[in-house]
Every structure is written in structure tokens, then in C-alpha cells.
Amino acid sequence: MPNSAEIREGWARDAAAFREQHAQAELDLAYGPSARQALDLFWPGASREAPLAMFVHGGYWQMLDRKMFSHLALGLLAHGVAVAMPSYDLCPAVTLSALVEQVRDAAAFLARRHGRAMLATGHSAGGHLAAMLLATDWRSRGLPAGTVKAALPISGLFDLPPLTHTTVNNALGLDEAEAKRLSPMFLPSPGLTLHAVVGGTEGVEYTRQARGIAEAWGGTWEATPGDNHFTVVAPLADPGSPLVARALGMLSG
């Protein structure tokens, strides 16, 4: 997108303003040893009994940070849902496999701390990570099955081998076998609720991937008319948006 830098600057401004105004937040909670293994947890009020969602940021697993997206918690917060936003170490400083494990560690941290199942959502690479959370064997980590009860990936990437032929892979360093191992589309269906969202103008590959994960896992998908890769995630900040309504339905289902 020709104005992507401007859009990201706007995200950073909106996110910073939101953090300043939202008093009920626990910021910089460490879930692992590195500086980026931390999350922000936004609560809808003083109570700590709210339903829980996690939003995972994108950036092709090699850029950006949770603090650019804080304002996207607003839509769910208005309906009494707490929203956690983790950061994670980036490729090539860590492998993509290690990065996936970090996001799983973040979800496990929340589950042990608050004792409830959560909805996983995320944008772009974060959509991939949300799907990987849904596919996790939580019982092997000492947690209940369904610790992540549903996933709402937005403009996610679920079939990674095509990326090995692009410059994106310069930082990821994936071969075909590892790319396939880390592709949700090739993992067994977790048998849980998944709804994939893609912008209506994002192009055939993003649409193929959204449709593909829905078909592979028995989920659903939609293309939102007129949205591009950046605007498609904006409705998370709108309490009245269909995207927030979809997330609420998945949390309560």
C-alpha cells in the first residue's frame, strides 16, 4: 500500500493516546525472559472476572510491536471483555518456530493467571499465530483442552510454503518442510470455532488462504467489502462493528 507508513504512524498515535486514557490496564507483564516477551492486559473495569481475548500483532513475524495496536482493544472492552496484547521476539533474531512457542507461552501465562479460556485474534502474521494457538495441544502443557476456545484471524497467513520463494523469507529462513510444519492449513483440525476474515480488496492469495483454512478446519470465512490489508482490522476499535459482534459471539459460544 503506498500510504502504509502513514497508516502505521496513525496506529502508533491512536494506540499511545488510548494507553494514556485507559486507567484499567496492566502494562508490560513479563511472560518470558526477553524484553519483548511481555504483554499489555486491558480490563473493562475494576473487576478481574471479565471474559478474555488475546490480540496478536502482525508484521510478517519480523517487525512491529504490541504498543502500535492498543486502541484496537476498545471495541471488546466496551462490551466487558478484557484484551491481552503480547509482543514477541522477531525473526531473524529467533526462528519462526521459537516465535510460535513464545506466543503459546503468552497464552499459557494468561490461562494460569486468570483460569479461563480465551478467544485468539490477530492481524496478518498475527492471524497465523492466532490459528496456531487454536491448534495447540494445551493438555501437554498442563492446561485444559480448549484453553484457546476459538480463533478470529484477520488477513492471516495459513499456507507458508509460498513465502519461501519471496523476500519475506530472508528473515524467516524457512525451507519447504519447516514452512509446511508451521502452516495451520496442514495441521489437523482442532475441532474448535474458527472464522477467518480478509479484506475484499486484498487480492487472490489472501482470499485463498482465508478460504483454505476455513475449509481445512471446518470453519467459516468472509471477505469484507472495500477493505484492504490495513483497514480490515480497524473495526476492532469500534464497539458497534460487525467484527466486534462476531468476536463476542465466538466468546459466548
PDB file of N, CA, C and O in Angstrom, residues 142-208:
ATOM      1  N   GLY A 142      -0.087 -28.875  30.524  1.00  0.00           N
ATOM      2  CA  GLY A 142      -0.700 -28.856  31.841  1.00  0.00           C
ATOM      3  C   GLY A 142      -1.907 -27.956  31.952  1.00  0.00           C
ATOM      4  O   GLY A 142      -2.294 -27.575  33.064  1.00  0.00           O
ATOM      5  N   LEU A 143      -2.527 -27.640  30.824  1.00  0.00           N
ATOM      6  CA  LEU A 143      -3.684 -26.756  30.802  1.00  0.00           C
ATOM      7  C   LEU A 143      -4.866 -27.481  30.179  1.00  0.00           C
ATOM      8  O   LEU A 143      -4.692 -28.465  29.450  1.00  0.00           O
ATOM      9  N   PRO A 144      -6.082 -27.011  30.408  1.00  0.00           N
ATOM     10  CA  PRO A 144      -7.248 -27.702  29.842  1.00  0.00           C
ATOM     11  C   PRO A 144      -7.270 -27.627  28.322  1.00  0.00           C
ATOM     12  O   PRO A 144      -6.837 -26.635  27.722  1.00  0.00           O
ATOM     13  N   ALA A 145      -7.797 -28.673  27.712  1.00  0.00           N
ATOM     14  CA  ALA A 145      -8.099 -28.598  26.277  1.00  0.00           C
ATOM     15  C   ALA A 145      -9.065 -27.444  26.061  1.00  0.00           C
ATOM     16  O   ALA A 145      -9.926 -27.176  26.895  1.00  0.00           O
ATOM     17  N   GLY A 146      -8.909 -26.738  24.959  1.00  0.00           N
ATOM     18  CA  GLY A 146      -9.773 -25.584  24.735  1.00  0.00           C
ATOM     19  C   GLY A 146      -9.370 -24.358  25.519  1.00  0.00           C
ATOM     20  O   GLY A 146     -10.186 -23.444  25.704  1.00  0.00           O
ATOM     21  N   THR A 147      -8.134 -24.306  26.001  1.00  0.00           N
ATOM     22  CA  THR A 147      -7.648 -23.092  26.656  1.00  0.00           C
ATOM     23  C   THR A 147      -7.825 -21.895  25.733  1.00  0.00           C
ATOM     24  O   THR A 147      -8.203 -20.803  26.161  1.00  0.00           O
ATOM     25  N   VAL A 148      -7.518 -22.084  24.454  1.00  0.00           N
ATOM     26  CA  VAL A 148      -7.944 -21.137  23.417  1.00  0.00           C
ATOM     27  C   VAL A 148      -9.158 -21.768  22.764  1.00  0.00           C
ATOM     28  O   VAL A 148      -9.059 -22.793  22.093  1.00  0.00           O
ATOM     29  N   LYS A 149     -10.328 -21.173  22.985  1.00  0.00           N
ATOM     30  CA  LYS A 149     -11.597 -21.814  22.609  1.00  0.00           C
ATOM     31  C   LYS A 149     -12.023 -21.513  21.185  1.00  0.00           C
ATOM     32  O   LYS A 149     -12.835 -22.236  20.605  1.00  0.00           O
ATOM     33  N   ALA A 150     -11.508 -20.422  20.603  1.00  0.00           N
ATOM     34  CA  ALA A 150     -11.915 -20.009  19.268  1.00  0.00           C
ATOM     35  C   ALA A 150     -10.858 -19.061  18.718  1.00  0.00           C
ATOM     36  O   ALA A 150     -10.093 -18.449  19.472  1.00  0.00           O
ATOM     37  N   ALA A 151     -10.829 -18.938  17.390  1.00  0.00           N
ATOM     38  CA  ALA A 151      -9.862 -18.050  16.748  1.00  0.00           C
ATOM     39  C   ALA A 151     -10.547 -17.221  15.675  1.00  0.00           C
ATOM     40  O   ALA A 151     -11.359 -17.736  14.893  1.00  0.00           O
ATOM     41  N   LEU A 152     -10.179 -15.939  15.640  1.00  0.00           N
ATOM     42  CA  LEU A 152     -10.696 -14.977  14.668  1.00  0.00           C
ATOM     43  C   LEU A 152      -9.505 -14.325  13.958  1.00  0.00           C
ATOM     44  O   LEU A 152      -9.126 -13.200  14.262  1.00  0.00           O
ATOM     45  N   PRO A 153      -8.851 -15.042  13.047  1.00  0.00           N
ATOM     46  CA  PRO A 153      -7.712 -14.462  12.328  1.00  0.00           C
ATOM     47  C   PRO A 153      -8.175 -13.476  11.255  1.00  0.00           C
ATOM     48  O   PRO A 153      -9.143 -13.733  10.542  1.00  0.00           O
ATOM     49  N   ILE A 154      -7.460 -12.365  11.152  1.00  0.00           N
ATOM     50  CA  ILE A 154      -7.796 -11.294  10.218  1.00  0.00           C
ATOM     51  C   ILE A 154      -6.633 -11.138   9.246  1.00  0.00           C
ATOM     52  O   ILE A 154      -5.503 -10.871   9.659  1.00  0.00           O
ATOM     53  N   SER A 155      -6.894 -11.341   7.967  1.00  0.00           N
ATOM     54  CA  SER A 155      -5.848 -11.287   6.938  1.00  0.00           C
ATOM     55  C   SER A 155      -4.680 -12.199   7.286  1.00  0.00           C
ATOM     56  O   SER A 155      -3.515 -11.827   7.144  1.00  0.00           O
ATOM     57  N   GLY A 156      -5.003 -13.397   7.743  1.00  0.00           N
ATOM     58  CA  GLY A 156      -3.972 -14.308   8.208  1.00  0.00           C
ATOM     59  C   GLY A 156      -3.282 -15.057   7.084  1.00  0.00           C
ATOM     60  O   GLY A 156      -3.743 -15.117   5.946  1.00  0.00           O
ATOM     61  N   LEU A 157      -2.147 -15.659   7.446  1.00  0.00           N
ATOM     62  CA  LEU A 157      -1.345 -16.482   6.539  1.00  0.00           C
ATOM     63  C   LEU A 157      -1.300 -17.892   7.120  1.00  0.00           C
ATOM     64  O   LEU A 157      -0.805 -18.088   8.229  1.00  0.00           O
ATOM     65  N   PHE A 158      -1.822 -18.841   6.392  1.00  0.00           N
ATOM     66  CA  PHE A 158      -2.001 -20.194   6.913  1.00  0.00           C
ATOM     67  C   PHE A 158      -1.287 -21.254   6.086  1.00  0.00           C
ATOM     68  O   PHE A 158      -1.193 -22.393   6.513  1.00  0.00           O
ATOM     69  N   ASP A 159      -0.811 -20.886   4.917  1.00  0.00           N
ATOM     70  CA  ASP A 159      -0.101 -21.775   3.996  1.00  0.00           C
ATOM     71  C   ASP A 159       1.228 -21.086   3.694  1.00  0.00           C
ATOM     72  O   ASP A 159       1.311 -20.217   2.834  1.00  0.00           O
ATOM     73  N   LEU A 160       2.291 -21.479   4.427  1.00  0.00           N
ATOM     74  CA  LEU A 160       3.542 -20.730   4.386  1.00  0.00           C
ATOM     75  C   LEU A 160       4.524 -21.123   3.285  1.00  0.00           C
ATOM     76  O   LEU A 160       5.381 -20.300   2.931  1.00  0.00           O
ATOM     77  N   PRO A 161       4.493 -22.333   2.715  1.00  0.00           N
ATOM     78  CA  PRO A 161       5.487 -22.648   1.687  1.00  0.00           C
ATOM     79  C   PRO A 161       5.612 -21.627   0.566  1.00  0.00           C
ATOM     80  O   PRO A 161       6.749 -21.381   0.101  1.00  0.00           O
ATOM     81  N   PRO A 162       4.541 -20.985   0.069  1.00  0.00           N
ATOM     82  CA  PRO A 162       4.745 -19.972  -0.971  1.00  0.00           C
ATOM     83  C   PRO A 162       5.669 -18.834  -0.550  1.00  0.00           C
ATOM     84  O   PRO A 162       6.321 -18.222  -1.395  1.00  0.00           O
ATOM     85  N   LEU A 163       5.756 -18.559   0.770  1.00  0.00           N
ATOM     86  CA  LEU A 163       6.617 -17.478   1.236  1.00  0.00           C
ATOM     87  C   LEU A 163       8.098 -17.795   1.068  1.00  0.00           C
ATOM     88  O   LEU A 163       8.925 -16.876   1.060  1.00  0.00           O
ATOM     89  N   THR A 164       8.429 -19.072   0.952  1.00  0.00           N
ATOM     90  CA  THR A 164       9.845 -19.424   0.819  1.00  0.00           C
ATOM     91  C   THR A 164      10.430 -18.934  -0.493  1.00  0.00           C
ATOM     92  O   THR A 164      11.663 -18.913  -0.648  1.00  0.00           O
ATOM     93  N   HIS A 165       9.588 -18.530  -1.420  1.00  0.00           N
ATOM     94  CA  HIS A 165      10.044 -18.037  -2.717  1.00  0.00           C
ATOM     95  C   HIS A 165       9.982 -16.513  -2.803  1.00  0.00           C
ATOM     96  O   HIS A 165      10.078 -15.954  -3.894  1.00  0.00           O
ATOM     97  N   THR A 166       9.831 -15.843  -1.648  1.00  0.00           N
ATOM     98  CA  THR A 166       9.729 -14.381  -1.612  1.00  0.00           C
ATOM     99  C   THR A 166      10.808 -13.811  -0.710  1.00  0.00           C
ATOM    100  O   THR A 166      11.458 -14.515   0.066  1.00  0.00           O
ATOM    101  N   THR A 167      10.976 -12.482  -0.760  1.00  0.00           N
ATOM    102  CA  THR A 167      11.952 -11.816   0.099  1.00  0.00           C
ATOM    103  C   THR A 167      11.558 -11.849   1.573  1.00  0.00           C
ATOM    104  O   THR A 167      12.412 -11.648   2.440  1.00  0.00           O
ATOM    105  N   VAL A 168      10.285 -12.108   1.867  1.00  0.00           N
ATOM    106  CA  VAL A 168       9.867 -12.266   3.265  1.00  0.00           C
ATOM    107  C   VAL A 168      10.702 -13.341   3.952  1.00  0.00           C
ATOM    108  O   VAL A 168      11.042 -13.240   5.131  1.00  0.00           O
ATOM    109  N   ASN A 169      11.086 -14.364   3.196  1.00  0.00           N
ATOM    110  CA  ASN A 169      11.813 -15.487   3.779  1.00  0.00           C
ATOM    111  C   ASN A 169      13.267 -15.167   4.094  1.00  0.00           C
ATOM    112  O   ASN A 169      13.949 -15.965   4.734  1.00  0.00           O
ATOM    113  N   ASN A 170      13.751 -14.000   3.675  1.00  0.00           N
ATOM    114  CA  ASN A 170      15.122 -13.631   4.029  1.00  0.00           C
ATOM    115  C   ASN A 170      15.311 -13.604   5.538  1.00  0.00           C
ATOM    116  O   ASN A 170      16.363 -13.973   6.055  1.00  0.00           O
ATOM    117  N   ALA A 171      14.300 -13.142   6.257  1.00  0.00           N
ATOM    118  CA  ALA A 171      14.368 -13.106   7.720  1.00  0.00           C
ATOM    119  C   ALA A 171      13.894 -14.405   8.355  1.00  0.00           C
ATOM    120  O   ALA A 171      14.366 -14.784   9.436  1.00  0.00           O
ATOM    121  N   LEU A 172      12.968 -15.093   7.698  1.00  0.00           N
ATOM    122  CA  LEU A 172      12.408 -16.307   8.294  1.00  0.00           C
ATOM    123  C   LEU A 172      13.324 -17.513   8.130  1.00  0.00           C
ATOM    124  O   LEU A 172      13.393 -18.374   9.017  1.00  0.00           O
ATOM    125  N   GLY A 173      13.989 -17.623   6.998  1.00  0.00           N
ATOM    126  CA  GLY A 173      14.905 -18.729   6.753  1.00  0.00           C
ATOM    127  C   GLY A 173      14.233 -20.089   6.720  1.00  0.00           C
ATOM    128  O   GLY A 173      14.817 -21.097   7.133  1.00  0.00           O
ATOM    129  N   LEU A 174      13.008 -20.148   6.201  1.00  0.00           N
ATOM    130  CA  LEU A 174      12.275 -21.403   6.170  1.00  0.00           C
ATOM    131  C   LEU A 174      12.636 -22.222   4.938  1.00  0.00           C
ATOM    132  O   LEU A 174      12.779 -21.680   3.847  1.00  0.00           O
ATOM    133  N   ASP A 175      12.754 -23.543   5.111  1.00  0.00           N
ATOM    134  CA  ASP A 175      12.735 -24.428   3.947  1.00  0.00           C
ATOM    135  C   ASP A 175      11.304 -24.937   3.775  1.00  0.00           C
ATOM    136  O   ASP A 175      10.425 -24.652   4.591  1.00  0.00           O
ATOM    137  N   GLU A 176      11.056 -25.668   2.713  1.00  0.00           N
ATOM    138  CA  GLU A 176       9.686 -26.098   2.416  1.00  0.00           C
ATOM    139  C   GLU A 176       9.110 -26.944   3.551  1.00  0.00           C
ATOM    140  O   GLU A 176       7.942 -26.794   3.917  1.00  0.00           O
ATOM    141  N   ALA A 177       9.912 -27.837   4.101  1.00  0.00           N
ATOM    142  CA  ALA A 177       9.412 -28.737   5.140  1.00  0.00           C
ATOM    143  C   ALA A 177       9.027 -27.974   6.401  1.00  0.00           C
ATOM    144  O   ALA A 177       7.971 -28.224   6.999  1.00  0.00           O
ATOM    145  N   GLU A 178       9.874 -27.051   6.827  1.00  0.00           N
ATOM    146  CA  GLU A 178       9.574 -26.275   8.038  1.00  0.00           C
ATOM    147  C   GLU A 178       8.400 -25.332   7.805  1.00  0.00           C
ATOM    148  O   GLU A 178       7.553 -25.138   8.691  1.00  0.00           O
ATOM    149  N   ALA A 179       8.328 -24.758   6.614  1.00  0.00           N
ATOM    150  CA  ALA A 179       7.197 -23.893   6.291  1.00  0.00           C
ATOM    151  C   ALA A 179       5.889 -24.673   6.378  1.00  0.00           C
ATOM    152  O   ALA A 179       4.881 -24.167   6.893  1.00  0.00           O
ATOM    153  N   LYS A 180       5.897 -25.893   5.888  1.00  0.00           N
ATOM    154  CA  LYS A 180       4.674 -26.704   5.942  1.00  0.00           C
ATOM    155  C   LYS A 180       4.350 -27.098   7.378  1.00  0.00           C
ATOM    156  O   LYS A 180       3.179 -27.082   7.788  1.00  0.00           O
ATOM    157  N   ARG A 181       5.361 -27.414   8.173  1.00  0.00           N
ATOM    158  CA  ARG A 181       5.139 -27.802   9.570  1.00  0.00           C
ATOM    159  C   ARG A 181       4.511 -26.671  10.368  1.00  0.00           C
ATOM    160  O   ARG A 181       3.738 -26.912  11.308  1.00  0.00           O
ATOM    161  N   LEU A 182       4.826 -25.439   9.991  1.00  0.00           N
ATOM    162  CA  LEU A 182       4.319 -24.270  10.714  1.00  0.00           C
ATOM    163  C   LEU A 182       3.104 -23.651  10.038  1.00  0.00           C
ATOM    164  O   LEU A 182       2.715 -22.533  10.372  1.00  0.00           O
ATOM    165  N   SER A 183       2.498 -24.369   9.113  1.00  0.00           N
ATOM    166  CA  SER A 183       1.324 -23.887   8.391  1.00  0.00           C
ATOM    167  C   SER A 183       0.052 -24.472   8.996  1.00  0.00           C
ATOM    168  O   SER A 183      -0.150 -25.691   8.939  1.00  0.00           O
ATOM    169  N   PRO A 184      -0.817 -23.654   9.566  1.00  0.00           N
ATOM    170  CA  PRO A 184      -2.067 -24.188  10.108  1.00  0.00           C
ATOM    171  C   PRO A 184      -2.871 -25.008   9.110  1.00  0.00           C
ATOM    172  O   PRO A 184      -3.526 -25.983   9.484  1.00  0.00           O
ATOM    173  N   MET A 185      -2.809 -24.644   7.835  1.00  0.00           N
ATOM    174  CA  MET A 185      -3.614 -25.335   6.840  1.00  0.00           C
ATOM    175  C   MET A 185      -3.260 -26.820   6.716  1.00  0.00           C
ATOM    176  O   MET A 185      -4.068 -27.627   6.267  1.00  0.00           O
ATOM    177  N   PHE A 186      -2.034 -27.180   7.130  1.00  0.00           N
ATOM    178  CA  PHE A 186      -1.598 -28.569   7.028  1.00  0.00           C
ATOM    179  C   PHE A 186      -1.636 -29.291   8.369  1.00  0.00           C
ATOM    180  O   PHE A 186      -1.220 -30.447   8.458  1.00  0.00           O
ATOM    181  N   LEU A 187      -2.134 -28.633   9.401  1.00  0.00           N
ATOM    182  CA  LEU A 187      -2.266 -29.264  10.715  1.00  0.00           C
ATOM    183  C   LEU A 187      -3.656 -29.880  10.849  1.00  0.00           C
ATOM    184  O   LEU A 187      -4.608 -29.438  10.213  1.00  0.00           O
ATOM    185  N   PRO A 188      -3.800 -30.894  11.709  1.00  0.00           N
ATOM    186  CA  PRO A 188      -5.133 -31.465  11.930  1.00  0.00           C
ATOM    187  C   PRO A 188      -6.090 -30.401  12.456  1.00  0.00           C
ATOM    188  O   PRO A 188      -5.703 -29.526  13.233  1.00  0.00           O
ATOM    189  N   SER A 189      -7.325 -30.495  12.040  1.00  0.00           N
ATOM    190  CA  SER A 189      -8.323 -29.553  12.546  1.00  0.00           C
ATOM    191  C   SER A 189      -8.459 -29.694  14.055  1.00  0.00           C
ATOM    192  O   SER A 189      -8.605 -30.815  14.571  1.00  0.00           O
ATOM    193  N   PRO A 190      -8.419 -28.597  14.794  1.00  0.00           N
ATOM    194  CA  PRO A 190      -8.609 -28.691  16.243  1.00  0.00           C
ATOM    195  C   PRO A 190     -10.048 -28.957  16.645  1.00  0.00           C
ATOM    196  O   PRO A 190     -10.330 -29.195  17.822  1.00  0.00           O
ATOM    197  N   GLY A 191     -10.981 -28.878  15.692  1.00  0.00           N
ATOM    198  CA  GLY A 191     -12.376 -29.132  16.015  1.00  0.00           C
ATOM    199  C   GLY A 191     -13.019 -28.038  16.837  1.00  0.00           C
ATOM    200  O   GLY A 191     -14.002 -28.278  17.537  1.00  0.00           O
ATOM    201  N   LEU A 192     -12.470 -26.836  16.757  1.00  0.00           N
ATOM    202  CA  LEU A 192     -12.968 -25.684  17.502  1.00  0.00           C
ATOM    203  C   LEU A 192     -13.389 -24.597  16.520  1.00  0.00           C
ATOM    204  O   LEU A 192     -13.160 -24.693  15.319  1.00  0.00           O
ATOM    205  N   THR A 193     -13.979 -23.534  17.046  1.00  0.00           N
ATOM    206  CA  THR A 193     -14.554 -22.496  16.201  1.00  0.00           C
ATOM    207  C   THR A 193     -13.474 -21.609  15.598  1.00  0.00           C
ATOM    208  O   THR A 193     -12.641 -21.047  16.326  1.00  0.00           O
ATOM    209  N   LEU A 194     -13.507 -21.456  14.295  1.00  0.00           N
ATOM    210  CA  LEU A 194     -12.628 -20.536  13.580  1.00  0.00           C
ATOM    211  C   LEU A 194     -13.438 -19.766  12.554  1.00  0.00           C
ATOM    212  O   LEU A 194     -14.240 -20.343  11.826  1.00  0.00           O
ATOM    213  N   HIS A 195     -13.213 -18.464  12.526  1.00  0.00           N
ATOM    214  CA  HIS A 195     -13.791 -17.612  11.479  1.00  0.00           C
ATOM    215  C   HIS A 195     -12.669 -16.726  10.955  1.00  0.00           C
ATOM    216  O   HIS A 195     -12.080 -15.942  11.707  1.00  0.00           O
ATOM    217  N   ALA A 196     -12.340 -16.861   9.678  1.00  0.00           N
ATOM    218  CA  ALA A 196     -11.262 -16.091   9.055  1.00  0.00           C
ATOM    219  C   ALA A 196     -11.859 -14.902   8.303  1.00  0.00           C
ATOM    220  O   ALA A 196     -12.856 -15.052   7.593  1.00  0.00           O
ATOM    221  N   VAL A 197     -11.230 -13.751   8.467  1.00  0.00           N
ATOM    222  CA  VAL A 197     -11.673 -12.520   7.818  1.00  0.00           C
ATOM    223  C   VAL A 197     -10.562 -12.036   6.892  1.00  0.00           C
ATOM    224  O   VAL A 197      -9.373 -12.071   7.249  1.00  0.00           O
ATOM    225  N   VAL A 198     -10.937 -11.556   5.722  1.00  0.00           N
ATOM    226  CA  VAL A 198      -9.981 -10.989   4.771  1.00  0.00           C
ATOM    227  C   VAL A 198     -10.610  -9.759   4.150  1.00  0.00           C
ATOM    228  O   VAL A 198     -11.839  -9.694   3.983  1.00  0.00           O
ATOM    229  N   GLY A 199      -9.808  -8.762   3.840  1.00  0.00           N
ATOM    230  CA  GLY A 199     -10.318  -7.582   3.175  1.00  0.00           C
ATOM    231  C   GLY A 199     -10.721  -7.882   1.745  1.00  0.00           C
ATOM    232  O   GLY A 199     -10.037  -8.634   1.031  1.00  0.00           O
ATOM    233  N   GLY A 200     -11.808  -7.288   1.302  1.00  0.00           N
ATOM    234  CA  GLY A 200     -12.320  -7.583  -0.027  1.00  0.00           C
ATOM    235  C   GLY A 200     -11.424  -7.165  -1.162  1.00  0.00           C
ATOM    236  O   GLY A 200     -11.560  -7.668  -2.282  1.00  0.00           O
ATOM    237  N   THR A 201     -10.460  -6.253  -0.913  1.00  0.00           N
ATOM    238  CA  THR A 201      -9.548  -5.807  -1.964  1.00  0.00           C
ATOM    239  C   THR A 201      -8.132  -6.335  -1.771  1.00  0.00           C
ATOM    240  O   THR A 201      -7.204  -5.865  -2.424  1.00  0.00           O
ATOM    241  N   GLU A 202      -7.941  -7.314  -0.902  1.00  0.00           N
ATOM    242  CA  GLU A 202      -6.582  -7.778  -0.591  1.00  0.00           C
ATOM    243  C   GLU A 202      -5.968  -8.649  -1.680  1.00  0.00           C
ATOM    244  O   GLU A 202      -4.758  -8.850  -1.697  1.00  0.00           O
ATOM    245  N   GLY A 203      -6.788  -9.198  -2.546  1.00  0.00           N
ATOM    246  CA  GLY A 203      -6.228  -9.996  -3.628  1.00  0.00           C
ATOM    247  C   GLY A 203      -6.450 -11.474  -3.445  1.00  0.00           C
ATOM    248  O   GLY A 203      -6.878 -11.958  -2.397  1.00  0.00           O
ATOM    249  N   VAL A 204      -6.110 -12.213  -4.506  1.00  0.00           N
ATOM    250  CA  VAL A 204      -6.486 -13.623  -4.568  1.00  0.00           C
ATOM    251  C   VAL A 204      -5.746 -14.482  -3.550  1.00  0.00           C
ATOM    252  O   VAL A 204      -6.297 -15.467  -3.053  1.00  0.00           O
ATOM    253  N   GLU A 205      -4.509 -14.151  -3.212  1.00  0.00           N
ATOM    254  CA  GLU A 205      -3.756 -15.031  -2.325  1.00  0.00           C
ATOM    255  C   GLU A 205      -4.264 -14.955  -0.889  1.00  0.00           C
ATOM    256  O   GLU A 205      -4.454 -15.993  -0.231  1.00  0.00           O
ATOM    257  N   TYR A 206      -4.495 -13.750  -0.371  1.00  0.00           N
ATOM    258  CA  TYR A 206      -5.064 -13.647   0.977  1.00  0.00           C
ATOM    259  C   TYR A 206      -6.441 -14.295   1.020  1.00  0.00           C
ATOM    260  O   TYR A 206      -6.795 -14.959   1.998  1.00  0.00           O
ATOM    261  N   THR A 207      -7.233 -14.111  -0.035  1.00  0.00           N
ATOM    262  CA  THR A 207      -8.552 -14.729  -0.078  1.00  0.00           C
ATOM    263  C   THR A 207      -8.438 -16.249  -0.112  1.00  0.00           C
ATOM    264  O   THR A 207      -9.172 -16.964   0.589  1.00  0.00           O
ATOM    265  N   ARG A 208      -7.501 -16.770  -0.909  1.00  0.00           N
ATOM    266  CA  ARG A 208      -7.295 -18.220  -0.963  1.00  0.00           C
ATOM    267  C   ARG A 208      -6.933 -18.772   0.409  1.00  0.00           C
ATOM    268  O   ARG A 208      -7.421 -19.838   0.816  1.00  0.00           O
TER     269      ARG A 208
END
